[in-house]
Coordinates of N, CA and C in Angstrom, one line a residue:
M1 N 121.4 158.6 72.1 CA 121.0 158.4 71.0 C 119.8 157.2 71.4
T2 N 118.3 157.3 70.9 CA 117.8 157.0 71.4 C 117.0 156.7 69.6
L3 N 116.7 155.5 69.5 CA 116.2 154.2 68.3 C 114.5 153.8 68.5
R4 N 113.8 154.9 67.9 CA 112.1 154.3 68.0 C 112.2 152.6 67.3
C5 N 112.1 151.9 67.6 CA 111.0 150.7 67.3 C 109.8 150.6 67.3
D6 N 109.2 150.4 66.3 CA 107.7 150.5 66.0 C 107.3 148.8 65.7
T7 N 107.6 147.5 66.6 CA 107.9 146.2 66.6 C 106.6 145.9 65.6
K8 N 106.2 144.8 64.5 CA 105.0 144.8 64.2 C 105.9 142.8 64.0
I9 N 104.1 142.3 65.0 CA 104.3 140.8 64.8 C 103.9 140.1 64.1
Y10 N 104.0 139.1 62.8 CA 102.5 139.1 61.8 C 103.3 136.9 62.0
L11 N 102.6 136.1 61.8 CA 102.6 134.9 62.0 C 101.4 134.4 60.8
F12 N 102.4 133.2 60.1 CA 102.3 133.1 58.7 C 102.3 131.3 59.2
E13 N 101.3 130.9 59.0 CA 101.4 129.6 59.7 C 100.5 128.5 58.9
E14 N 101.6 128.5 57.9 CA 101.3 127.7 55.8 C 102.5 126.3 56.3
K15 N 102.0 125.6 55.2 CA 103.5 124.6 55.3 C 104.3 125.2 53.8
K16 N 104.4 126.3 53.2 CA 105.3 126.2 52.7 C 105.2 127.8 52.4
P17 N 106.4 128.8 53.0 CA 106.2 130.5 53.2 C 106.0 131.3 51.8
W18 N 104.6 130.7 51.1 CA 104.6 131.4 49.9 C 104.0 132.7 50.8
N19 N 102.5 133.1 51.5 CA 102.4 134.9 52.1 C 103.8 135.1 52.4
T20 N 104.6 134.7 52.6 CA 106.0 135.0 53.8 C 106.8 135.1 53.4
N21 N 106.4 134.0 51.8 CA 107.7 135.1 50.9 C 107.3 136.5 50.2
I22 N 105.5 136.1 49.8 CA 105.2 137.6 49.1 C 105.3 138.8 49.9
A23 N 105.0 138.6 52.0 CA 105.3 139.6 52.9 C 106.8 139.8 52.0
V24 N 108.1 139.6 52.2 CA 109.3 139.4 51.9 C 109.1 140.5 50.7
R25 N 108.8 140.2 49.7 CA 109.4 140.3 48.4 C 109.5 141.7 48.6
N26 N 107.0 141.9 49.8 CA 107.0 144.1 49.4 C 107.3 144.0 50.3
E27 N 108.3 144.0 51.6 CA 109.4 144.9 52.1 C 110.0 144.7 51.2
I28 N 111.5 144.6 51.0 CA 112.4 144.1 50.0 C 111.8 145.7 48.9
N29 N 111.1 145.6 48.0 CA 110.4 146.6 47.6 C 109.6 147.8 47.9
N30 N 109.9 147.6 49.2 CA 109.6 149.3 50.4 C 110.7 149.5 51.0
G31 N 112.7 148.9 50.0 CA 114.1 148.9 50.7 C 114.6 148.2 51.7
K32 N 113.4 147.7 51.9 CA 113.4 147.4 53.7 C 115.2 146.7 53.9
R33 N 115.5 145.6 54.4 CA 117.0 144.8 54.8 C 116.1 144.4 55.4
I34 N 116.2 142.8 55.3 CA 116.2 141.7 55.8 C 116.8 140.1 55.7
L35 N 116.4 139.9 57.4 CA 117.3 138.8 57.7 C 116.2 137.7 57.4
Y36 N 116.1 136.9 56.4 CA 115.8 135.4 56.8 C 116.5 134.1 57.4
V37 N 116.3 133.9 58.1 CA 116.5 132.7 59.2 C 115.0 131.5 58.4
S38 N 115.9 130.6 57.6 CA 115.0 129.6 57.3 C 115.4 128.1 57.0
K39 N 114.1 127.6 57.5 CA 115.0 125.9 57.2 C 114.6 125.3 56.4
V40 N 114.1 126.2 54.8 CA 114.1 125.8 53.5 C 115.6 126.1 53.0
P41 N 116.7 125.5 52.3 CA 118.4 125.5 52.2 C 117.9 126.9 51.0
L42 N 118.7 127.1 51.2 CA 119.3 128.5 50.8 C 119.2 128.2 49.0
P43 N 120.2 127.5 48.3 CA 119.8 128.3 47.4 C 118.5 127.8 46.6
I44 N 117.0 126.7 47.2 CA 116.0 127.1 47.1 C 115.1 128.4 47.9
L45 N 116.1 128.9 48.5 CA 115.1 130.4 48.9 C 115.4 131.0 48.3
K46 N 116.4 131.5 48.1 CA 117.2 132.2 46.8 C 116.7 132.0 45.3
S47 N 116.0 131.1 45.2 CA 115.6 131.4 43.8 C 114.0 131.8 43.9
Q48 N 113.6 131.4 44.6 CA 112.1 131.8 45.4 C 111.9 133.9 45.8
L49 N 112.9 133.9 46.4 CA 113.2 135.8 46.5 C 113.7 136.1 45.6
D50 N 114.9 136.1 44.6 CA 115.2 137.0 44.1 C 115.6 137.9 44.1
A51 N 116.4 138.2 45.8 CA 115.8 139.7 45.7 C 118.2 140.1 45.9
P52 N 118.2 141.6 46.0 CA 119.0 142.1 45.9 C 119.7 141.3 47.3
D53 N 121.4 140.5 46.8 CA 121.6 141.3 48.1 C 122.3 141.9 49.4
H54 N 121.8 143.2 48.5 CA 122.5 144.0 49.4 C 121.1 143.9 50.8
L55 N 120.1 144.2 50.2 CA 118.8 144.1 51.5 C 118.1 142.7 52.0
I56 N 119.1 141.6 51.6 CA 118.6 140.9 52.4 C 120.2 139.6 52.7
N57 N 119.7 139.3 53.9 CA 120.9 138.4 54.5 C 119.8 136.8 54.6
L58 N 120.6 135.7 54.2 CA 119.8 134.4 54.5 C 121.1 133.8 55.1
K59 N 120.3 133.2 55.9 CA 120.8 132.7 56.3 C 120.3 131.0 57.0
W60 N 120.2 129.5 57.2 CA 119.6 128.5 56.7 C 120.0 127.3 58.7
F61 N 118.7 127.1 59.2 CA 118.3 126.5 60.2 C 119.0 125.2 60.0
S62 N 120.3 125.2 59.9 CA 121.3 123.8 60.4 C 122.3 123.5 60.7
A63 N 122.3 122.7 61.3 CA 123.9 122.5 62.1 C 125.1 122.6 60.9
R64 N 125.1 122.3 59.9 CA 125.8 122.6 59.4 C 127.5 124.1 60.0
P65 N 128.4 123.6 60.3 CA 129.3 125.2 60.6 C 129.2 125.2 59.7
E66 N 129.3 126.3 58.9 CA 128.9 127.5 57.5 C 128.1 128.5 58.6
P67 N 128.8 129.6 57.6 CA 128.5 130.7 57.7 C 127.3 131.2 57.4
D68 N 127.0 130.9 56.2 CA 125.5 131.1 56.7 C 124.9 129.8 56.8
C69 N 125.1 129.7 58.2 CA 123.8 128.7 58.4 C 123.7 129.0 59.9
V70 N 122.9 128.5 61.0 CA 121.9 128.8 62.7 C 121.0 127.2 63.1
S71 N 122.9 126.9 63.9 CA 122.7 125.8 64.6 C 121.2 125.4 65.0
P72 N 120.1 124.8 64.8 CA 119.0 124.6 65.4 C 118.9 124.3 66.7
L73 N 120.2 124.1 66.7 CA 120.2 123.4 68.5 C 121.0 124.3 69.2
N74 N 120.9 125.7 68.9 CA 121.7 126.3 69.7 C 120.8 128.0 69.1
V75 N 120.1 128.5 70.0 CA 118.9 129.5 70.5 C 120.3 130.5 70.3
E76 N 121.4 130.3 71.4 CA 122.4 131.5 71.4 C 122.9 132.3 69.9
A77 N 122.9 130.9 69.6 CA 123.6 131.5 67.8 C 122.9 132.0 67.3
L78 N 120.6 131.9 67.4 CA 119.9 132.6 66.8 C 120.1 134.4 67.2
S79 N 120.4 134.5 69.0 CA 120.3 135.7 69.1 C 121.1 135.8 68.6
R80 N 122.3 135.5 68.7 CA 123.9 136.2 67.9 C 123.4 137.0 66.6
T81 N 122.6 136.4 65.7 CA 122.2 136.5 64.5 C 121.3 137.8 64.6
I82 N 121.1 137.7 65.1 CA 119.4 138.2 65.2 C 120.6 140.1 65.6
K83 N 120.9 140.0 66.8 CA 121.6 140.8 67.6 C 122.6 141.6 66.4
E84 N 123.3 140.4 65.7 CA 124.3 141.5 64.6 C 123.5 142.0 63.6
F85 N 122.5 141.7 63.0 CA 121.9 142.5 62.2 C 121.4 143.4 62.8
I86 N 120.6 143.8 63.5 CA 119.9 145.0 64.0 C 120.7 145.6 64.7
S87 N 122.4 145.6 64.8 CA 122.7 147.0 65.1 C 123.7 147.1 63.6
H88 N 123.1 147.1 62.9 CA 123.9 147.6 61.0 C 122.1 148.5 61.3
G89 N 121.6 148.8 61.9 CA 120.7 149.6 61.8 C 119.6 149.7 61.6
P90 N 118.3 150.0 61.6 CA 117.1 150.6 61.5 C 116.4 150.1 60.9
N91 N 115.0 149.8 60.3 CA 114.7 149.5 58.9 C 114.8 148.4 59.3
G92 N 114.4 147.2 59.5 CA 114.7 146.0 58.8 C 113.9 145.2 59.6
V93 N 113.9 144.0 58.7 CA 112.6 143.1 58.4 C 113.0 141.3 59.3
I94 N 112.8 140.9 60.0 CA 113.4 139.3 60.4 C 111.8 138.6 60.1
V95 N 113.1 137.4 59.6 CA 111.6 136.9 59.2 C 112.6 135.3 60.0
L96 N 111.4 134.5 60.8 CA 111.9 133.1 61.0 C 111.5 131.9 60.3
N97 N 111.6 131.3 59.4 CA 110.6 130.5 58.9 C 111.6 128.7 59.5
G98 N 111.2 128.2 60.8 CA 111.3 127.1 61.0 C 111.6 127.2 62.8
I99 N 111.1 127.7 63.1 CA 111.0 127.9 64.7 C 110.0 126.5 64.9
D100 N 109.8 125.9 64.4 CA 109.5 124.7 64.4 C 110.4 123.0 64.9
V101 N 111.1 123.5 63.4 CA 112.4 123.1 63.8 C 112.8 122.8 64.8
M102 N 113.6 124.2 65.4 CA 114.3 124.7 66.8 C 113.5 123.9 67.9
S103 N 112.2 124.2 67.7 CA 111.2 123.5 69.2 C 111.8 122.3 69.0
N104 N 112.2 121.7 68.1 CA 112.3 120.0 67.8 C 113.6 119.4 69.2
W105 N 114.5 120.4 69.0 CA 115.8 120.1 70.1 C 115.8 121.4 71.2
T106 N 115.0 121.7 71.4 CA 115.0 123.3 72.5 C 113.3 123.4 72.6
Y107 N 113.2 123.8 74.1 CA 112.2 123.9 74.9 C 111.3 125.6 74.0
F108 N 110.5 125.3 73.7 CA 109.9 126.3 73.0 C 109.3 127.5 74.0
S109 N 109.7 128.0 75.4 CA 109.7 128.2 76.2 C 111.3 128.9 76.5
K110 N 112.1 128.5 76.0 CA 113.4 128.6 75.9 C 113.6 129.9 75.2
I111 N 112.9 129.6 73.7 CA 113.5 130.2 72.2 C 112.6 131.7 72.7
Y112 N 110.9 130.9 73.0 CA 110.4 132.6 73.1 C 111.3 133.5 74.1
A113 N 111.4 133.0 75.5 CA 112.7 133.9 76.1 C 113.9 134.5 75.6
T114 N 113.8 134.0 74.6 CA 115.6 134.4 74.2 C 115.1 135.8 73.2
L115 N 114.1 135.3 72.8 CA 113.6 136.3 71.4 C 113.2 138.2 72.1
Q116 N 112.1 137.4 73.0 CA 111.6 138.4 74.8 C 112.9 139.4 74.0
N117 N 113.9 139.1 75.6 CA 115.4 140.0 75.3 C 116.0 140.2 74.5
I118 N 115.5 140.1 73.0 CA 116.0 140.6 72.1 C 115.0 141.8 71.8
K119 N 114.2 141.5 71.9 CA 112.9 142.3 71.9 C 113.9 143.9 72.5

């Protein structure tokens, strides 16, 4: 079985994720599944998106040892989180809001190589 992947990449450079969240809400309204890994704490992000749980999987870039967290110190953890999301089927959208936080701890080239490997 072969899955066709129409990859689209959008980059929003913004101080607060206003345009990002508008794009996410539009994708949710179109029935897309979302993996949203953010530097914004989850309670705040949940209130901003107000999305059904079955369509959105929220993760927080935080070193806390909690299931809803992805350590910004660990590129492999981000990779596992993304691969697990992808394994649940096509038509998903992955949002990474916080690569800047991760790049404080890891070389951007390693982050980029990891994301290329997932693709």
